[in-house]
Coordinates of C-alpha atoms in Angstrom, one line a residue:
Chain A
M1 CA 81.6 -171.0 -18.6
E2 CA 81.7 -168.8 -15.7
I3 CA 84.2 -165.9 -15.5
I4 CA 85.8 -165.6 -12.0
V5 CA 87.7 -162.5 -10.8
D6 CA 90.0 -162.9 -7.9
R7 CA 89.4 -159.5 -6.3
A8 CA 92.4 -159.8 -4.0
R9 CA 94.7 -159.9 -7.1
C10 CA 92.9 -157.6 -9.4
T11 CA 94.4 -154.0 -9.6
A12 CA 92.2 -152.9 -12.3
L13 CA 94.9 -152.2 -15.0
G14 CA 92.2 -152.8 -17.4
I15 CA 94.1 -154.8 -20.0
C16 CA 91.1 -157.3 -20.0
E17 CA 88.8 -154.3 -21.0
S18 CA 90.9 -153.5 -23.9
L19 CA 90.8 -157.2 -25.1
A20 CA 87.3 -157.9 -24.3
P21 CA 85.5 -154.8 -23.9
E22 CA 81.9 -156.4 -24.1
V23 CA 82.8 -158.4 -21.0
F24 CA 85.1 -156.3 -18.8
E25 CA 85.1 -152.7 -17.8
V26 CA 86.9 -150.7 -15.1
D27 CA 85.0 -148.0 -13.2
D28 CA 86.2 -144.7 -11.9
Q29 CA 86.8 -146.2 -8.6
G30 CA 89.3 -148.6 -10.0
D31 CA 87.0 -151.7 -9.7
L32 CA 86.5 -154.2 -12.4
L33 CA 83.0 -154.6 -13.5
L34 CA 81.9 -157.9 -15.3
K35 CA 79.2 -157.0 -17.8
S36 CA 78.6 -160.7 -18.1
N37 CA 79.4 -163.5 -15.6
T38 CA 79.7 -166.0 -18.3
V39 CA 81.4 -166.1 -21.7
P40 CA 79.0 -164.6 -24.1
E41 CA 78.3 -166.3 -27.5
G42 CA 81.2 -165.7 -29.9
Q43 CA 83.6 -164.1 -27.2
Q44 CA 85.5 -167.2 -26.1
G45 CA 88.8 -166.0 -28.0
E46 CA 88.5 -162.5 -26.5
V47 CA 87.8 -163.8 -23.0
E48 CA 90.7 -166.1 -23.2
A49 CA 93.0 -163.3 -24.4
A50 CA 91.9 -161.2 -21.6
I51 CA 92.8 -164.0 -18.9
A52 CA 96.1 -164.5 -20.7
G53 CA 96.8 -160.7 -20.6
C54 CA 96.1 -160.0 -17.1
P55 CA 99.5 -159.1 -15.4
T56 CA 98.2 -160.1 -11.9
E57 CA 96.7 -163.4 -13.1
A58 CA 93.4 -162.3 -11.5
L59 CA 91.0 -164.0 -14.2
R60 CA 90.0 -167.5 -14.8
L61 CA 87.2 -169.5 -16.1
R62 CA 85.2 -172.2 -14.2
G63 CA 83.0 -174.9 -15.6
Chain B
M1 CA 101.8 -179.9 -34.8
H2 CA 105.3 -181.0 -35.4
G3 CA 107.5 -182.5 -32.8
G4 CA 111.3 -182.0 -32.4
R5 CA 112.9 -179.7 -29.9
L6 CA 111.9 -176.2 -29.0
V7 CA 114.6 -174.1 -27.3
V8 CA 113.5 -170.9 -25.7
V9 CA 116.5 -168.6 -24.8
G10 CA 115.5 -166.2 -22.0
A11 CA 113.4 -167.3 -18.9
S12 CA 111.6 -164.3 -18.1
L13 CA 108.0 -163.3 -19.1
A14 CA 108.2 -163.7 -22.9
G15 CA 110.2 -166.9 -22.6
L16 CA 107.9 -168.5 -20.1
R17 CA 104.8 -167.6 -22.1
A18 CA 106.6 -169.1 -25.2
A19 CA 107.1 -172.4 -23.3
E20 CA 103.5 -172.3 -21.9
T21 CA 101.9 -171.5 -25.2
A22 CA 103.6 -174.4 -27.1
R23 CA 102.1 -176.9 -24.6
K24 CA 98.8 -175.3 -24.8
A25 CA 98.9 -175.3 -28.6
G26 CA 99.6 -179.1 -28.4
F27 CA 103.3 -179.3 -29.0
G28 CA 104.5 -182.6 -27.8
G29 CA 108.2 -182.4 -28.5
A30 CA 111.0 -181.4 -26.0
I31 CA 111.2 -177.9 -24.6
T32 CA 114.3 -176.4 -23.2
L33 CA 114.1 -173.0 -21.3
V34 CA 117.4 -171.4 -21.0
G35 CA 117.9 -168.6 -18.3
A36 CA 120.9 -166.5 -17.4
E37 CA 119.9 -166.0 -13.8
E38 CA 119.5 -168.8 -11.2
H39 CA 116.0 -167.9 -10.4
L40 CA 112.7 -169.5 -11.7
P41 CA 111.0 -167.3 -14.0
Y42 CA 109.7 -164.2 -12.1
D43 CA 107.6 -161.1 -12.7
R44 CA 109.5 -157.8 -13.1
P45 CA 106.9 -155.0 -12.5
P46 CA 106.4 -155.8 -8.8
L47 CA 110.2 -155.5 -8.2
S48 CA 110.1 -151.6 -8.3
K49 CA 106.6 -151.5 -6.6
A50 CA 105.2 -153.7 -3.8
F51 CA 108.5 -155.7 -3.4
L52 CA 110.2 -152.5 -2.1
D53 CA 107.4 -151.9 0.6
R54 CA 108.5 -151.9 4.2
G55 CA 107.8 -155.3 5.7
A56 CA 107.8 -157.2 2.6
D57 CA 109.1 -160.6 3.5
S58 CA 112.9 -160.7 3.0
A59 CA 112.7 -164.6 3.3
G60 CA 111.2 -164.6 -0.2
A61 CA 107.5 -165.0 0.4
C62 CA 106.9 -162.2 -1.9
V63 CA 109.2 -163.1 -4.7
P64 CA 107.1 -162.9 -7.7
T65 CA 107.9 -166.2 -9.2
F66 CA 105.4 -167.1 -12.0
R67 CA 105.2 -170.9 -11.5
P68 CA 106.6 -173.5 -9.1
V69 CA 109.4 -175.7 -10.4
E70 CA 107.0 -178.8 -10.3
T71 CA 104.6 -177.0 -12.7
L72 CA 107.3 -176.2 -15.2
R73 CA 109.2 -179.4 -15.0
D74 CA 106.4 -182.0 -14.4
E75 CA 103.3 -180.6 -15.6
L76 CA 104.6 -178.7 -18.6
G77 CA 107.6 -181.0 -19.2
V78 CA 110.1 -178.2 -19.6
E79 CA 113.9 -178.8 -19.2
L80 CA 115.2 -175.9 -17.1
V81 CA 118.7 -174.7 -17.8
L82 CA 119.1 -171.8 -15.4
G83 CA 122.1 -169.9 -14.0
N84 CA 123.8 -170.0 -17.4
P85 CA 123.4 -167.3 -20.1
A86 CA 123.4 -168.6 -23.8
L87 CA 126.7 -167.8 -25.3
A88 CA 126.1 -168.2 -29.0
L89 CA 123.7 -169.2 -31.7
H90 CA 124.9 -171.6 -34.4
P91 CA 122.2 -171.5 -37.2
A92 CA 124.3 -173.8 -39.5
R93 CA 123.9 -176.8 -37.0
K94 CA 120.8 -175.4 -35.3
A95 CA 122.1 -175.2 -32.0
V96 CA 122.4 -172.8 -28.9
Q97 CA 125.7 -172.8 -27.0
V98 CA 125.0 -172.7 -23.2
F99 CA 128.4 -172.9 -21.1
D100 CA 130.0 -176.1 -22.4
R101 CA 126.7 -177.7 -23.9
E102 CA 125.4 -177.3 -27.4
I103 CA 121.5 -177.7 -27.4
R104 CA 120.0 -178.6 -30.7
Y105 CA 116.9 -177.0 -31.7
D106 CA 114.2 -177.4 -34.5
H107 CA 112.4 -174.3 -33.4
A108 CA 113.9 -171.5 -31.2
V109 CA 112.4 -168.4 -29.6
I110 CA 114.9 -165.8 -28.4
A111 CA 113.8 -163.8 -25.5
T112 CA 116.9 -162.7 -23.8
G113 CA 115.4 -159.3 -22.9
A114 CA 117.5 -156.2 -22.0
T115 CA 120.1 -155.4 -19.4
A116 CA 120.0 -152.2 -17.3
R117 CA 122.5 -149.5 -18.5
R118 CA 125.0 -148.6 -15.8
L119 CA 127.0 -145.5 -15.0
P120 CA 130.6 -145.5 -16.1
A121 CA 133.2 -146.0 -13.4
T122 CA 130.8 -147.2 -10.6
E123 CA 132.0 -150.8 -10.6
G124 CA 133.4 -151.8 -7.3
L125 CA 131.4 -149.0 -5.4
R126 CA 129.0 -150.6 -3.0
G127 CA 125.7 -149.0 -2.6
V128 CA 125.3 -148.3 -6.4
H129 CA 122.6 -150.4 -8.1
T130 CA 120.5 -150.9 -11.1
L131 CA 117.1 -152.3 -10.6
R132 CA 116.2 -154.9 -13.2
T133 CA 116.6 -158.3 -11.7
L134 CA 115.4 -160.0 -8.4
D135 CA 119.0 -159.8 -7.0
D136 CA 119.1 -156.0 -7.6
A137 CA 115.6 -155.5 -5.9
V138 CA 116.8 -157.4 -2.9
A139 CA 119.7 -155.3 -2.5
V140 CA 117.8 -152.1 -3.0
R141 CA 115.1 -153.1 -0.5
A142 CA 117.9 -154.0 2.1
A143 CA 119.3 -150.4 1.8
L144 CA 115.9 -148.9 2.1
D145 CA 115.1 -151.0 5.1
A146 CA 118.5 -149.6 6.5
G147 CA 117.1 -146.1 6.0
A148 CA 119.4 -145.2 3.2
R149 CA 119.6 -141.5 2.0
T150 CA 118.8 -142.3 -1.6
V151 CA 119.5 -140.8 -5.0
V152 CA 117.9 -142.0 -7.9
V153 CA 119.5 -141.3 -11.4
G154 CA 116.9 -141.1 -14.0
A155 CA 113.2 -140.2 -13.5
G156 CA 111.7 -142.9 -15.7
F157 CA 109.5 -145.7 -14.5
I158 CA 112.1 -147.6 -12.3
G159 CA 113.6 -144.2 -10.7
S160 CA 110.2 -142.7 -10.1
E161 CA 108.9 -146.0 -8.6
V162 CA 111.8 -146.2 -6.4
A163 CA 111.2 -142.7 -5.3
S164 CA 107.5 -143.4 -4.4
G165 CA 108.6 -146.5 -2.4
A166 CA 111.2 -144.4 -0.6
R167 CA 108.7 -141.6 0.3
K168 CA 106.1 -144.2 1.5
R169 CA 108.8 -145.3 4.1
G170 CA 109.3 -141.4 4.9
L171 CA 113.0 -141.5 3.6
E172 CA 114.7 -138.4 2.0
I173 CA 115.0 -138.9 -1.7
T174 CA 116.5 -137.0 -4.6
V175 CA 115.8 -137.8 -8.2
V176 CA 118.2 -136.4 -10.8
E177 CA 117.0 -136.3 -14.4
A178 CA 119.2 -135.2 -17.3
L179 CA 116.3 -134.2 -19.5
P180 CA 113.9 -131.3 -18.8
T181 CA 111.2 -133.5 -17.4
P182 CA 110.6 -137.1 -16.4
L183 CA 109.4 -139.6 -19.0
V184 CA 110.2 -137.5 -22.1
R185 CA 110.8 -140.5 -24.3
A186 CA 107.7 -142.4 -22.8
V187 CA 105.1 -139.6 -22.9
G188 CA 106.7 -136.5 -24.3
Q189 CA 107.7 -133.3 -22.6
A190 CA 104.3 -131.6 -22.1
M191 CA 102.9 -134.6 -20.1
G192 CA 106.2 -135.3 -18.5
E193 CA 105.8 -132.0 -16.7
V194 CA 102.6 -133.1 -15.2
C195 CA 104.2 -136.3 -14.1
A196 CA 106.9 -134.2 -12.4
S197 CA 104.3 -132.5 -10.3
L198 CA 103.3 -135.8 -8.7
H199 CA 107.0 -136.1 -7.4
R200 CA 107.0 -132.5 -6.2
R201 CA 103.7 -133.0 -4.4
N202 CA 104.9 -135.9 -2.6
G203 CA 108.1 -134.3 -1.2
T204 CA 110.5 -135.8 -3.6
D205 CA 113.5 -133.6 -4.5
L206 CA 113.3 -133.8 -8.3
R207 CA 116.1 -132.1 -10.1
C208 CA 115.7 -131.8 -13.8
G209 CA 118.3 -130.9 -16.4
V210 CA 121.3 -131.9 -14.5
S211 CA 123.4 -135.0 -14.9
V212 CA 125.7 -136.9 -12.7
T213 CA 129.3 -135.8 -12.8
E214 CA 130.8 -138.2 -10.3
I215 CA 129.9 -140.7 -7.7
Q216 CA 132.3 -140.4 -4.7
G217 CA 133.1 -142.8 -1.9
D218 CA 135.8 -144.8 -0.4
G219 CA 134.6 -148.4 -1.2
R220 CA 131.0 -147.4 -0.9
V221 CA 129.0 -144.5 -2.2
E222 CA 129.0 -141.3 0.0
R223 CA 127.9 -138.6 -2.3
V224 CA 126.7 -137.8 -5.7
V225 CA 128.2 -134.7 -7.6
L226 CA 126.0 -133.2 -10.2
S227 CA 126.7 -131.1 -13.2
D228 CA 125.3 -127.8 -11.6
G229 CA 128.1 -128.2 -9.0
S230 CA 125.9 -129.3 -6.1
T231 CA 126.5 -132.4 -4.2
V232 CA 123.9 -134.9 -2.5
E233 CA 125.0 -137.1 0.3
A234 CA 123.8 -140.6 -0.3
D235 CA 124.0 -144.1 1.0
L236 CA 122.2 -145.6 -1.9
V237 CA 122.3 -144.8 -5.6
V238 CA 119.6 -146.5 -7.9
V239 CA 120.6 -145.9 -11.5
G240 CA 117.5 -146.0 -13.9
V241 CA 118.8 -144.7 -17.1
G242 CA 117.5 -147.3 -19.6
T243 CA 118.4 -150.5 -20.9
E244 CA 120.3 -152.3 -23.8
P245 CA 118.8 -155.1 -25.6
A246 CA 120.7 -158.4 -24.7
T247 CA 122.1 -159.3 -28.1
G248 CA 125.9 -159.3 -27.4
W249 CA 125.8 -163.2 -27.5
L250 CA 124.4 -163.1 -31.0
E251 CA 127.1 -161.1 -32.6
G252 CA 128.2 -163.0 -35.6
S253 CA 125.3 -165.4 -35.7
G254 CA 123.7 -164.2 -38.9
L255 CA 120.8 -162.4 -37.1
T256 CA 120.2 -158.8 -38.1
L257 CA 121.1 -156.7 -34.9
D258 CA 120.2 -153.0 -34.7
N259 CA 119.0 -151.9 -31.3
G260 CA 117.5 -155.3 -30.7
I261 CA 117.0 -158.3 -33.2
V262 CA 115.4 -157.0 -36.2
C263 CA 112.3 -159.2 -37.3
D264 CA 109.5 -159.1 -39.7
E265 CA 105.8 -158.6 -38.8
T266 CA 105.6 -162.3 -37.7
L267 CA 108.6 -162.0 -35.3
F268 CA 110.7 -164.1 -37.6
T269 CA 114.5 -163.3 -37.4
G270 CA 115.2 -164.4 -41.0
V271 CA 117.2 -167.3 -39.9
E272 CA 115.4 -170.7 -40.3
G273 CA 113.4 -171.8 -37.1
V274 CA 114.4 -168.7 -35.2
Y275 CA 111.9 -166.2 -33.9
A276 CA 112.2 -163.5 -31.1
A277 CA 110.1 -162.0 -28.5
G278 CA 110.0 -159.5 -25.7
D279 CA 112.3 -156.6 -24.9
V280 CA 115.0 -157.9 -27.2
V281 CA 112.9 -157.8 -30.4
R282 CA 112.6 -154.8 -32.9
W283 CA 109.9 -155.8 -35.3
R284 CA 107.5 -154.1 -37.7
N285 CA 104.3 -153.4 -35.8
P286 CA 101.5 -153.5 -38.3
A287 CA 99.3 -151.3 -36.1
F288 CA 101.5 -148.3 -36.9
G289 CA 103.4 -149.7 -40.0
R290 CA 106.7 -149.1 -38.5
Q291 CA 109.6 -150.8 -36.6
M292 CA 109.7 -150.6 -32.8
R293 CA 111.2 -152.2 -29.8
L294 CA 108.9 -152.2 -26.7
E295 CA 109.8 -152.8 -23.1
H296 CA 106.2 -153.4 -21.8
W297 CA 104.9 -156.3 -19.9
T298 CA 101.8 -156.7 -22.1
S299 CA 103.8 -156.8 -25.4
A300 CA 106.3 -159.2 -23.8
A301 CA 103.7 -161.7 -22.9
E302 CA 101.8 -161.5 -26.1
Q303 CA 105.0 -161.8 -28.2
G304 CA 106.2 -164.8 -26.4
A305 CA 103.0 -166.6 -27.3
A306 CA 102.9 -165.1 -30.8
A307 CA 106.5 -166.0 -31.6
V308 CA 106.2 -169.6 -30.4
R309 CA 103.1 -170.2 -32.5
N310 CA 104.8 -168.8 -35.5
A311 CA 108.0 -170.8 -35.0
L312 CA 106.0 -174.1 -34.6
E313 CA 103.8 -173.4 -37.7
P314 CA 105.8 -171.2 -39.9
A315 CA 103.6 -171.7 -42.9
A316 CA 100.7 -170.3 -40.9
A317 CA 102.7 -167.5 -39.3
R318 CA 100.6 -164.4 -38.2
P319 CA 101.6 -160.9 -37.9
Y320 CA 101.9 -159.5 -34.3
S321 CA 100.1 -156.2 -34.0
T322 CA 99.8 -154.1 -30.9
V323 CA 98.8 -150.7 -29.5
P324 CA 101.7 -150.5 -26.9
Y325 CA 100.5 -150.1 -23.3
F326 CA 102.2 -149.4 -20.1
W327 CA 101.4 -148.5 -16.6
S328 CA 103.3 -147.0 -13.6
D329 CA 102.2 -146.4 -10.1
W330 CA 103.7 -143.1 -8.6
Y331 CA 102.6 -142.5 -4.9
D332 CA 98.8 -142.6 -4.9
S333 CA 98.5 -142.2 -8.8
R334 CA 98.4 -144.5 -11.6
I335 CA 99.9 -143.4 -14.8
Q336 CA 98.8 -145.4 -17.9
F337 CA 99.7 -144.7 -21.5
V338 CA 98.5 -146.4 -24.8
G339 CA 99.9 -145.8 -28.3
L340 CA 102.9 -143.9 -29.4
P341 CA 104.5 -140.7 -27.7
Q342 CA 105.8 -139.2 -30.7
A343 CA 103.1 -136.8 -31.9
D344 CA 102.3 -133.7 -34.0
E345 CA 100.1 -132.6 -31.1
V346 CA 99.4 -133.4 -27.5
R347 CA 96.0 -132.1 -26.4
V348 CA 94.9 -132.3 -22.6
V349 CA 91.2 -133.1 -22.6
E350 CA 90.9 -133.4 -18.8
E351 CA 93.2 -131.2 -16.7
H352 CA 95.1 -132.7 -13.9
V353 CA 93.7 -131.7 -10.5
P354 CA 95.4 -132.8 -7.4
G355 CA 93.3 -135.5 -5.7
R356 CA 91.5 -138.3 -7.3
H357 CA 90.5 -136.6 -10.5
R358 CA 91.7 -138.0 -13.6
C359 CA 93.9 -136.4 -16.2
V360 CA 93.7 -137.3 -19.8
A361 CA 95.9 -136.1 -22.8
L362 CA 95.5 -137.4 -26.4
Y363 CA 98.2 -137.7 -28.9
R364 CA 97.6 -136.9 -32.6
E365 CA 99.7 -137.8 -35.6
G366 CA 98.3 -136.3 -38.9
D367 CA 94.5 -136.6 -38.5
R368 CA 94.7 -139.9 -36.6
L369 CA 94.6 -140.6 -32.8
T370 CA 97.8 -142.4 -31.9
G371 CA 98.2 -142.2 -28.2
A372 CA 96.5 -141.4 -24.8
L373 CA 97.8 -140.8 -21.4
T374 CA 95.7 -140.9 -18.2
I375 CA 96.6 -140.2 -14.6
D376 CA 94.0 -142.1 -12.6
G377 CA 92.0 -142.8 -15.5
Q378 CA 91.5 -146.4 -15.3
S379 CA 87.9 -146.1 -16.5
V380 CA 88.9 -144.4 -19.7
I381 CA 92.3 -145.4 -21.0
M382 CA 91.3 -148.7 -22.4
K383 CA 88.6 -147.1 -24.4
Y384 CA 91.2 -145.0 -26.1
R385 CA 93.2 -148.2 -26.7
G386 CA 90.2 -149.4 -28.5
L387 CA 90.0 -146.3 -30.6
I388 CA 93.6 -146.4 -31.6
M389 CA 93.3 -150.1 -32.5
K390 CA 90.5 -149.3 -34.9
N391 CA 92.4 -146.5 -36.5
A392 CA 90.0 -143.8 -35.1
G393 CA 90.4 -140.2 -36.6
W394 CA 91.3 -137.2 -34.3
D395 CA 87.8 -135.7 -34.5
E396 CA 86.2 -138.9 -33.4
A397 CA 88.6 -139.1 -30.4
L398 CA 87.9 -135.4 -29.4
A399 CA 84.2 -136.2 -29.6
F400 CA 84.6 -139.2 -27.5
A401 CA 86.6 -137.2 -24.9
E402 CA 83.9 -134.6 -24.8
Q403 CA 81.3 -137.1 -24.3
R404 CA 83.4 -138.8 -21.3
R405 CA 84.1 -135.5 -19.7
A406 CA 80.4 -134.7 -19.7
A407 CA 79.6 -138.1 -18.1

């Protein structure tokens, strides 16, 4: 499963990082970095929580 | 998963998430979503931010509606009962009264939110607004479009964001705050002072420690009289002095009401089948072992989902635990806070320097890290949330801060 970030919507609030820190990280420029482009083993729940927790609905899964 | 009928009372974020989560969890019964406003569920944070920007489309293109009606009605199979507030809850016959109709429920989630507090004796005076609903935001934006001289009462999130929006348009704006600094209740006084500096640097006339004695005008607002004797000419007054949980309709229902609907750790109201979520709920948060009522986007969304899961499967009900989180955008700065503001000590670990350098303050209770505030600290704030979640000690937090500062 590929993780897709809609860069036009993302405002880098970082809620995804707090819910799935192994996958998401916000840098000092306020850009969201994906540490992994796909859902890592055992991280499905965390990634789904991050998607549900995004206030700008900038995250989704593909595949 | 049981069938039956789920009634969700309150059609904002928490209510919408409850309805969506029920379907995602495989609930095949009927869902009714009851909303006081006529609008489809919409997102509130943008109303005091991008929605107020000049050029925002007044035809409604930027109305932050969550889902089109087709998605709610046809895909999710949700019956929408909008434009009518719930009037009563009748636990004995498991029904919610909406206007002249009684809607039976097997499971209910109450998410009626909170309503903006108004200033006394301002009804009937045009130009005085709160900013909680879409209709409020439309009116405030129209006044800003007309170049209104604006007075904001209350330097909390709403008031401060309106001030930012007005300054972005080059308008004169005065913010009146009764307390010594902005955001005292949200971040404490010391850091409230740092936030105050953002206003001053951006040309907003911030007056703290004074209150509004009178709003004068003949049919519409003309001036605001303050407790220090001064007056400010105004065409628009935006009142942002907090909210009251919308529980009036629940008086006499058997639910425990005390600054919100009092619930246990699982968001259960104590009345069979009835759970609560969002700004209206005061529940025991296991993360801090105490009762709290939050008015944050993140907890509303999560509670809507948690409450409905527990309502549908009460035998498997799970506690809802969270480290509170909010953000607010003032001018070009982003304020973010995690945890609780009441603290034995607040320590600034990175000073605020005008420009794009982050400011970080940590909040200690006993020997535990219980809160963190950042200004332009997107890259670190959630790491502190992680530390609070895992009950990190104060020393560990300071060591982490030192390491981040050096990085």
